[in-house]
PDB file of C-alpha atoms in Angstrom:
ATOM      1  CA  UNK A  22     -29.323   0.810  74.149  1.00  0.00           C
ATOM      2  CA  UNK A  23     -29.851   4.469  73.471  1.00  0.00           C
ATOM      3  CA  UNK A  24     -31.964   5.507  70.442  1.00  0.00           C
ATOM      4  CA  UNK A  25     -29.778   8.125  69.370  1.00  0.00           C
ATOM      5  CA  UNK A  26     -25.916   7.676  69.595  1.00  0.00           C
ATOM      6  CA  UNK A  27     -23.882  11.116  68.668  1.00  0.00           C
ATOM      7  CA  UNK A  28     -20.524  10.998  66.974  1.00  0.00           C
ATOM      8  CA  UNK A  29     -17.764  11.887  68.218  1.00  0.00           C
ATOM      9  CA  UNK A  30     -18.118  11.796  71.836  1.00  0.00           C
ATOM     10  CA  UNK A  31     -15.569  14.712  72.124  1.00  0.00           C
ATOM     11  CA  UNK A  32     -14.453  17.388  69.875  1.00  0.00           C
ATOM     12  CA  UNK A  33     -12.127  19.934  70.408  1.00  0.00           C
ATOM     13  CA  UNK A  34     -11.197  22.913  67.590  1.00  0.00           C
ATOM     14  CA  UNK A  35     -10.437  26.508  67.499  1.00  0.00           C
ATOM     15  CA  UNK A  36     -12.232  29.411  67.854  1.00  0.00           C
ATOM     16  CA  UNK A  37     -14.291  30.507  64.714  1.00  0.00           C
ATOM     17  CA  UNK A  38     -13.823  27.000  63.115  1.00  0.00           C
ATOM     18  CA  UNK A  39     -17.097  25.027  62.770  1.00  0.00           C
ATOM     19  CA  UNK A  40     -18.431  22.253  64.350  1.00  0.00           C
ATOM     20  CA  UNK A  41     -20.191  19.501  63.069  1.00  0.00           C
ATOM     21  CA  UNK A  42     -21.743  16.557  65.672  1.00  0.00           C
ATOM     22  CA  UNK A  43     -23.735  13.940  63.957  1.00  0.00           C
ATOM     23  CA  UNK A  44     -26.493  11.459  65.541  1.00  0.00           C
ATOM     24  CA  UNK A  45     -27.582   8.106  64.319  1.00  0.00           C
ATOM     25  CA  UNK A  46     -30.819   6.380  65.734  1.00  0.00           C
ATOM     26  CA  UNK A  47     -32.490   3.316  65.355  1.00  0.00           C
ATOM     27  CA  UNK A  48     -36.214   3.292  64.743  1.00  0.00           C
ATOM     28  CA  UNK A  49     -38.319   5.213  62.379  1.00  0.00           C
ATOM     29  CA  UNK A  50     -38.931   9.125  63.788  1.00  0.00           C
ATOM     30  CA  UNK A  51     -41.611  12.090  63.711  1.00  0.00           C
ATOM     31  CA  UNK A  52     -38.636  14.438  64.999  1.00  0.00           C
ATOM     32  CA  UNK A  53     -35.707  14.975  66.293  1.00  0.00           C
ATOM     33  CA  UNK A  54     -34.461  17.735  68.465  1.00  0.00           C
ATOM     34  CA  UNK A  55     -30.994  18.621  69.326  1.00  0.00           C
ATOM     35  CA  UNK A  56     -30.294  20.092  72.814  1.00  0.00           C
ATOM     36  CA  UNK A  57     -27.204  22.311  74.840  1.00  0.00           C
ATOM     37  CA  UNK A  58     -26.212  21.438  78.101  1.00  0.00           C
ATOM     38  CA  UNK A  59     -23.157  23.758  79.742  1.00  0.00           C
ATOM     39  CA  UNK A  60     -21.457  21.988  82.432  1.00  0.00           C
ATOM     40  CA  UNK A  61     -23.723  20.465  85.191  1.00  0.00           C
ATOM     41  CA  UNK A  62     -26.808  22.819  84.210  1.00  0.00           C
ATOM     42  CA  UNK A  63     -30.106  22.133  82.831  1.00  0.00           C
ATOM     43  CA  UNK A  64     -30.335  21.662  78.553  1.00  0.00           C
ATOM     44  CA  UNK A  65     -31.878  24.166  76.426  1.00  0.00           C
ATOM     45  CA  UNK A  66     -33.502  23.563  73.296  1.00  0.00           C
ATOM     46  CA  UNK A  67     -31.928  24.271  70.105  1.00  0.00           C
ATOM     47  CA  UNK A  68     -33.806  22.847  67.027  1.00  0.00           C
ATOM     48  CA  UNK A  69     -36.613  20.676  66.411  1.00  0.00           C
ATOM     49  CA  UNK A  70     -36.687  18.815  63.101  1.00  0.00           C
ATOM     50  CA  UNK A  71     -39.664  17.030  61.570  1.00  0.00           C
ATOM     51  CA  UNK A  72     -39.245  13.858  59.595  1.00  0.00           C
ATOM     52  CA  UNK A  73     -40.521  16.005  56.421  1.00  0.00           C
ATOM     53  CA  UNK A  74     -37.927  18.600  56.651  1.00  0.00           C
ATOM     54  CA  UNK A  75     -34.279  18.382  55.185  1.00  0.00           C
ATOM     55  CA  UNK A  76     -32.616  20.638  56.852  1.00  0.00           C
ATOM     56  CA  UNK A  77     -33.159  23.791  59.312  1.00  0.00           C
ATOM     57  CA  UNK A  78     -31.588  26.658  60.441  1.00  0.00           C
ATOM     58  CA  UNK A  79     -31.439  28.966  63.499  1.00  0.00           C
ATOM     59  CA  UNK A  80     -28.611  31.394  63.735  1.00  0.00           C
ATOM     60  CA  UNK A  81     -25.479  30.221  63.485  1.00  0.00           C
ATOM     61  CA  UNK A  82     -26.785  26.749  63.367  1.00  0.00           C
ATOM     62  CA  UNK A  83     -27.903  24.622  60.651  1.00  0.00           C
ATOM     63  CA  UNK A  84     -29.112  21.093  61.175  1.00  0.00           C
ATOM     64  CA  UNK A  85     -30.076  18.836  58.482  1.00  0.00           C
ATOM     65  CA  UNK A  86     -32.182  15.347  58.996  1.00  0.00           C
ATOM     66  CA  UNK A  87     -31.873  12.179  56.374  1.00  0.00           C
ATOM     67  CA  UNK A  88     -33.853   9.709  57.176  1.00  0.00           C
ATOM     68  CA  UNK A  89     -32.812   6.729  54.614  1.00  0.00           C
ATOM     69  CA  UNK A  90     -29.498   6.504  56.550  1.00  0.00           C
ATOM     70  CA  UNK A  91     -31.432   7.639  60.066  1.00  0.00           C
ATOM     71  CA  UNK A  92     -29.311  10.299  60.724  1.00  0.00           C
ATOM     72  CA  UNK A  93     -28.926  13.608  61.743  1.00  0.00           C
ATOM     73  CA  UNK A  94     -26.031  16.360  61.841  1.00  0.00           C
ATOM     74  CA  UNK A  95     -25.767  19.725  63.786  1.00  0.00           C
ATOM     75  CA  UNK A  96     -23.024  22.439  62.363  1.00  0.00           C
ATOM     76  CA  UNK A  97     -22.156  25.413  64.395  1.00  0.00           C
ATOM     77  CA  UNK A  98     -20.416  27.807  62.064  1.00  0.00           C
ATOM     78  CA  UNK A  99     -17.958  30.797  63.417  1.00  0.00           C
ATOM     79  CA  UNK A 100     -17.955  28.657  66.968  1.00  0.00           C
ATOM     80  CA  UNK A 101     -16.822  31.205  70.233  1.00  0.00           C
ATOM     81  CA  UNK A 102     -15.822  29.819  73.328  1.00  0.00           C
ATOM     82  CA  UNK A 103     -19.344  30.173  74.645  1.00  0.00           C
ATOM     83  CA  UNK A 104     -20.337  27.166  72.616  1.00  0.00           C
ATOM     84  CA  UNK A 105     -18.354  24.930  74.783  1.00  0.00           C
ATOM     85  CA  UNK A 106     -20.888  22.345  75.920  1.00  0.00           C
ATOM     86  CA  UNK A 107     -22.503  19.227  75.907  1.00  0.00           C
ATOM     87  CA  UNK A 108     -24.406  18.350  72.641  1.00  0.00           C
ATOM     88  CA  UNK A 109     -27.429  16.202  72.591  1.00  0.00           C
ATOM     89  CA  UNK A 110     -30.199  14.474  70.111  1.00  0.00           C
ATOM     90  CA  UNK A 111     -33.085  13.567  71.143  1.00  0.00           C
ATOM     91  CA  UNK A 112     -35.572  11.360  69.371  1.00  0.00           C
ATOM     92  CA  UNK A 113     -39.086   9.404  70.103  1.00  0.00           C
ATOM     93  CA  UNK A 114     -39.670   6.197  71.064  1.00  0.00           C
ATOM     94  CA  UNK A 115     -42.984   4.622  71.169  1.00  0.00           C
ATOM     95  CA  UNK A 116     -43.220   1.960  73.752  1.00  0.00           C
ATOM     96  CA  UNK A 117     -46.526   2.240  74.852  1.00  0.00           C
ATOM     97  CA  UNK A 118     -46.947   6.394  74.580  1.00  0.00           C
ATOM     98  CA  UNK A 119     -44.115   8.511  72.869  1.00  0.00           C
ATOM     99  CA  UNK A 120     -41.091   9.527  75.162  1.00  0.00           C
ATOM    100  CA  UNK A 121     -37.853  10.700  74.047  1.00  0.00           C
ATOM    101  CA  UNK A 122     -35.036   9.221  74.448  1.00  0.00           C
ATOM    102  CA  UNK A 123     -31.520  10.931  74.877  1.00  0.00           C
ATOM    103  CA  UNK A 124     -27.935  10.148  73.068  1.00  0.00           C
ATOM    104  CA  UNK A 125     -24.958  10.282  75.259  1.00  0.00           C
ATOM    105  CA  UNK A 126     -23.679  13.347  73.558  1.00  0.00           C
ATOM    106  CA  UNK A 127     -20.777  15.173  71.895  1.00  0.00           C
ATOM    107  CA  UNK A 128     -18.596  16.977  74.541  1.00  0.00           C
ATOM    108  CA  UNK A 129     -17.346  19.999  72.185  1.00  0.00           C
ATOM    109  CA  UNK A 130     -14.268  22.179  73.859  1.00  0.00           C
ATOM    110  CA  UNK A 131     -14.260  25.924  71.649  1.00  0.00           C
ATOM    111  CA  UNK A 132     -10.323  26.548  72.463  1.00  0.00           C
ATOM    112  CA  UNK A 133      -9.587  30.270  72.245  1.00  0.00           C
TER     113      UNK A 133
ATOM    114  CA  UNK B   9     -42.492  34.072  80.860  1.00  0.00           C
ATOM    115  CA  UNK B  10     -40.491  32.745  83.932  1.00  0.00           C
ATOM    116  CA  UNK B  11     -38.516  29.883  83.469  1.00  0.00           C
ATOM    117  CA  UNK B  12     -39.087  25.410  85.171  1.00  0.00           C
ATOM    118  CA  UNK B  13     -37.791  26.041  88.240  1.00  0.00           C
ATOM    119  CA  UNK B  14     -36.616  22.933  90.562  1.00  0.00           C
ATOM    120  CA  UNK B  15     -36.389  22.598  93.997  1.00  0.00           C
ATOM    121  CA  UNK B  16     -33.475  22.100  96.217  1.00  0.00           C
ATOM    122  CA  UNK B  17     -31.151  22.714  94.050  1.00  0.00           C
ATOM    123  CA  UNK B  18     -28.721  20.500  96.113  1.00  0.00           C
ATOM    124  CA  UNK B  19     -29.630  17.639  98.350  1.00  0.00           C
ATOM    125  CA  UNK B  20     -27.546  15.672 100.247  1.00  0.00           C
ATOM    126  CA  UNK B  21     -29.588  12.219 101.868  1.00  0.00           C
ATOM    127  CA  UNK B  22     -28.555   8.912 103.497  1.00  0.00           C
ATOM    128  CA  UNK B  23     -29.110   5.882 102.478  1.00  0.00           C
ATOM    129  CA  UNK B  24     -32.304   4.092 102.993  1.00  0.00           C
ATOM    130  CA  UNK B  25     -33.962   7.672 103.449  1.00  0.00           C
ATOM    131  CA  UNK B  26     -36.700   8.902 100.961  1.00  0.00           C
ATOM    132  CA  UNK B  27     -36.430  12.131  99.346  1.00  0.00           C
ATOM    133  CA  UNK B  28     -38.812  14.754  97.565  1.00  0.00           C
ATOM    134  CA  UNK B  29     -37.915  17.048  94.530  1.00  0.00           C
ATOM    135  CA  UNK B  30     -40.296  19.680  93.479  1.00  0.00           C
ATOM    136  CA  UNK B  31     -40.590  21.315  89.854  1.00  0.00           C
ATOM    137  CA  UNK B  32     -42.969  24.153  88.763  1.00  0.00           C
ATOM    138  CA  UNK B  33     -43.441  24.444  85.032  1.00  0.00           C
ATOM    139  CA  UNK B  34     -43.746  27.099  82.676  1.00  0.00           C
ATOM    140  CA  UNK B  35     -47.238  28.481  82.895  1.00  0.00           C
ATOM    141  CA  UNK B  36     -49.542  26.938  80.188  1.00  0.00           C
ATOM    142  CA  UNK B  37     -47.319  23.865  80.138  1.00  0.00           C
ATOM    143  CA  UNK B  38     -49.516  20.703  80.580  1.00  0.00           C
ATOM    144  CA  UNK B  39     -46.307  18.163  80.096  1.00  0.00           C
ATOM    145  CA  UNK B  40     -43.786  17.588  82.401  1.00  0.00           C
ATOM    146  CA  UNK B  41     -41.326  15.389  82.426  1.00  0.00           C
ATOM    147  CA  UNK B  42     -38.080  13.890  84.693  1.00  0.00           C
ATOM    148  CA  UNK B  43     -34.401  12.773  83.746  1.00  0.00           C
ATOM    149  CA  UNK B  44     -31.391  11.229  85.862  1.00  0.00           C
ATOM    150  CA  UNK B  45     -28.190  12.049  84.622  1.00  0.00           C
ATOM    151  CA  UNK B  46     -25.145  10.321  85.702  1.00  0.00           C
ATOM    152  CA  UNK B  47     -21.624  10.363  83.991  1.00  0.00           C
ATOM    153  CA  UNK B  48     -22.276   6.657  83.383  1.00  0.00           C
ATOM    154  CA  UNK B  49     -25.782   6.087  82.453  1.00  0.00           C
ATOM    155  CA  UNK B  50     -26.207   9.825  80.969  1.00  0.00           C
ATOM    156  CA  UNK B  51     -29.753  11.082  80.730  1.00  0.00           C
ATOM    157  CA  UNK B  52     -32.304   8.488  81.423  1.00  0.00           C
ATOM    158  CA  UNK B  53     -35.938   9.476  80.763  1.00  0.00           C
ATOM    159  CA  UNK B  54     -37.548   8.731  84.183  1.00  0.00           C
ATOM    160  CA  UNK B  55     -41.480   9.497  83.615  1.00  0.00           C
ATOM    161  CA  UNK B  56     -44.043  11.721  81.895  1.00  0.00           C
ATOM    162  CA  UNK B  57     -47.039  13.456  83.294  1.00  0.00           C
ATOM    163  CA  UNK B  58     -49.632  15.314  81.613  1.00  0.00           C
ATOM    164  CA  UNK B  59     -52.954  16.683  82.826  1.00  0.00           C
ATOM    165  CA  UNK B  60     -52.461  14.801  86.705  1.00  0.00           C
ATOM    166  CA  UNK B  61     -51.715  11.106  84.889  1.00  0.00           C
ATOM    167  CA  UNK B  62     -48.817   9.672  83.844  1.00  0.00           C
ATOM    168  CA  UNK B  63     -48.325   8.642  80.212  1.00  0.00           C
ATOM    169  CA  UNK B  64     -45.049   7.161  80.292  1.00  0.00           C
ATOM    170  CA  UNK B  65     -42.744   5.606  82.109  1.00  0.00           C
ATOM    171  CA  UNK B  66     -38.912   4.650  81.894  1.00  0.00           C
ATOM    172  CA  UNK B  67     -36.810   1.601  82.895  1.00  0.00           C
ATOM    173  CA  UNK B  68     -36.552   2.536  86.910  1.00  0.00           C
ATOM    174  CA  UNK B  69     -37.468   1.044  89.767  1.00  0.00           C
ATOM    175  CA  UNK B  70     -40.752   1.404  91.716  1.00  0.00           C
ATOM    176  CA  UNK B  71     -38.720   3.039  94.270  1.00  0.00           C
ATOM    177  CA  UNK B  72     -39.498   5.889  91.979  1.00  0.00           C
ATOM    178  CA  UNK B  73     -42.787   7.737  91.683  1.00  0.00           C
ATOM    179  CA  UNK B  74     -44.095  10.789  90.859  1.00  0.00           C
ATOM    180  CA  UNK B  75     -47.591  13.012  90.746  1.00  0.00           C
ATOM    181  CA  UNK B  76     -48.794  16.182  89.000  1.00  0.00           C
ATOM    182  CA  UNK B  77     -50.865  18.377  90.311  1.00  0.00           C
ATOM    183  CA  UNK B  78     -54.157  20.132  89.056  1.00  0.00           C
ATOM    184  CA  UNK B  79     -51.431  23.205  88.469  1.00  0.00           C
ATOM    185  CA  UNK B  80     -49.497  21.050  86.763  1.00  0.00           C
ATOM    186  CA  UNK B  81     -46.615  21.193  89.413  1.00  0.00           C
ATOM    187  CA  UNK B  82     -44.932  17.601  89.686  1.00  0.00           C
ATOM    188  CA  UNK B  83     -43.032  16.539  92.499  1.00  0.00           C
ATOM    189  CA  UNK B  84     -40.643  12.997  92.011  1.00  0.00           C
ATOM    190  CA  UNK B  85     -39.640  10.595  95.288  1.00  0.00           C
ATOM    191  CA  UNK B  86     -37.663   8.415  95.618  1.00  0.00           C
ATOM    192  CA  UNK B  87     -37.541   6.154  98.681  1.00  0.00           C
ATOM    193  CA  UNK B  88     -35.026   3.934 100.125  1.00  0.00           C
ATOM    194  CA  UNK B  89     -32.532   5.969  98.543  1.00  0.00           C
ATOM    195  CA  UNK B  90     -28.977   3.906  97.709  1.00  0.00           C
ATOM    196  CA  UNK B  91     -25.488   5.373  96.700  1.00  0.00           C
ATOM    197  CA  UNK B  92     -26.782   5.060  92.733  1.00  0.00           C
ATOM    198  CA  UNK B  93     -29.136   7.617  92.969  1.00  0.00           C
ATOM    199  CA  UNK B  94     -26.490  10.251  93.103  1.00  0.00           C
ATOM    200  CA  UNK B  95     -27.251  12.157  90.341  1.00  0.00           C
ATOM    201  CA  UNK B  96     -28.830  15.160  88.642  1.00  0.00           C
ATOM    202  CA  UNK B  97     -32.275  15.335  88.173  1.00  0.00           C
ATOM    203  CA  UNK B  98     -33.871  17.254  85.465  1.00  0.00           C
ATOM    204  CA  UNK B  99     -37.512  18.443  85.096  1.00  0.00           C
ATOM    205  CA  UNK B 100     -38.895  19.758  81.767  1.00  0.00           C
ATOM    206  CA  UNK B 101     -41.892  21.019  80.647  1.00  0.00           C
ATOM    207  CA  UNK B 102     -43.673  21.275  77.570  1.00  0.00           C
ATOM    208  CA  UNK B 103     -46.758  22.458  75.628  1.00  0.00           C
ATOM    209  CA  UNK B 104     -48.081  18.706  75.216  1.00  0.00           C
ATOM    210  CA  UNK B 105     -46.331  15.650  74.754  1.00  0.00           C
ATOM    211  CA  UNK B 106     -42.430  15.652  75.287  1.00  0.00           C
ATOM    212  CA  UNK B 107     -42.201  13.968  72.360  1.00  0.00           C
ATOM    213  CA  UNK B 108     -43.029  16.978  70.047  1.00  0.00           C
ATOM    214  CA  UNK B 109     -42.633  19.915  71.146  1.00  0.00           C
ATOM    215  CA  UNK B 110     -39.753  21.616  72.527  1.00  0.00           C
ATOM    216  CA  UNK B 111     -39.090  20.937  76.136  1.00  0.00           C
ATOM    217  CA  UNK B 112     -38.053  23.553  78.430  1.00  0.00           C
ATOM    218  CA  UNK B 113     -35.542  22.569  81.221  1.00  0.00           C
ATOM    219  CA  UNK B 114     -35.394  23.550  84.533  1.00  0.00           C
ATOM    220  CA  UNK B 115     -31.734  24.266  86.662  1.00  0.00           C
ATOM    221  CA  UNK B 116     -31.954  20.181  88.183  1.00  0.00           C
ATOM    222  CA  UNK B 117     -31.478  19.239  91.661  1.00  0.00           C
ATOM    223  CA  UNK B 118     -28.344  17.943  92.384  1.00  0.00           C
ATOM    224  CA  UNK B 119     -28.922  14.974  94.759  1.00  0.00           C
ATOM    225  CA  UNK B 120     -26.300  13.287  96.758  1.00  0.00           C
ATOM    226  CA  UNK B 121     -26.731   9.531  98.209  1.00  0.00           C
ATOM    227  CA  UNK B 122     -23.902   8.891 101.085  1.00  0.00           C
TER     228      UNK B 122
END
């Protein structure tokens, strides 16, 4: 079973609504990083969050980390139809050496 | 800074024949790792290289292997290809481990099994 698991698996609002995608994982982490994948192209990097920081920012995104419950949320604020994409978190697992492990992802749809 | 590039982009193979993808990292990056993606399985973390050796590996097959060179270019192959390996590979690179640093990914090769 994936590590991290992202709720909901689709999402579909307005333009200039936010967004908010949330990921749950399993096993203790040292980060977690939350990735953007447009259709059938390779992901880019959004945010990395260390296990010591609450929440971080980047533009018009703000993601915030609590590890008690093992979870982890991404908001896009003012979303715009380039936003529609794929949504990922990624977190570590150590079997062995560290590797990270991807969710399934949130499928968000910007509708203009 | 240019960007991971992969190559093919698209490859379209038989089954039972053994195939080759190439990715060149971002220069300075010592990590580089693979992905398939499928609709079904999503992205599955294939192996990690760093510095010519391979630190991890995922849940896959022996059919799958890769190297690293001394310029940190990695190539993946698979061999005795079957219809399930139709997918999209990714490469990424990164400063060091995968694991905690931002990874940078490259376009993917699109890989086709008939």
């Amino acid at each position: 079973s994936q590590q991290g698991e992202e709720d909901p698996q689709a999402l579909s609002i307005q333009e200039g609504e936010n967004a908010t995608m949330n990921c749950s994982y399993k096993t203790s982490i040292n980060n977690l990083q939350w990735y953007r994948q447009n259709s059938g192209r390779g992901l880019v990097h959004l945010i990395l969050i260390r296990s010591n920081e609450r929440e971080k920012h980047s533009g018009r995104l703000r993601v915030t980390l609590d590890t008690s419950k093992k979870s982890s949320s991404l908001l896009i604020t003012a979303s715009r139809a380039a936003d529609t994409a794929s949504y990922f978190c990624a977190t570590e697992v150590v079997q062995g050496a560290q590797k990270l492990v991807f969710g399934q992802g949130t499928r968000l749809t910007i509708n203009p | 800074k240019a960007g991971v590039t992969q190559t093919p982009r698209y490859l379209i193979k038989t089954r039972g024949q053994q195939v080759t993808l190439s990715c060149s990292p971002i220069s300075g990056h010592r990590s580089v790792s693979w992905y398939q993606q499928t609709p079904g399985q999503g992205l599955q973390f294939l192996f990690e290289y760093f510095s010519e050796t391979q630190r991890n590996k995922g849940n896959f097959p022996g059919r799958f292997s890769g190297r690293q060179f001394s310029n940190s270019r990695s190539e993946m192959n698979v061999s005795t290809l079957e219809l399930g390996d139709s997918a999209l590979y990714l490469c990424a690179s990164s400063l060091a481990s995968a694991a905690f640093y931002e990874q940078y990914f490259g376009p993917g090769t699109r890989l086709t099994v008939t």
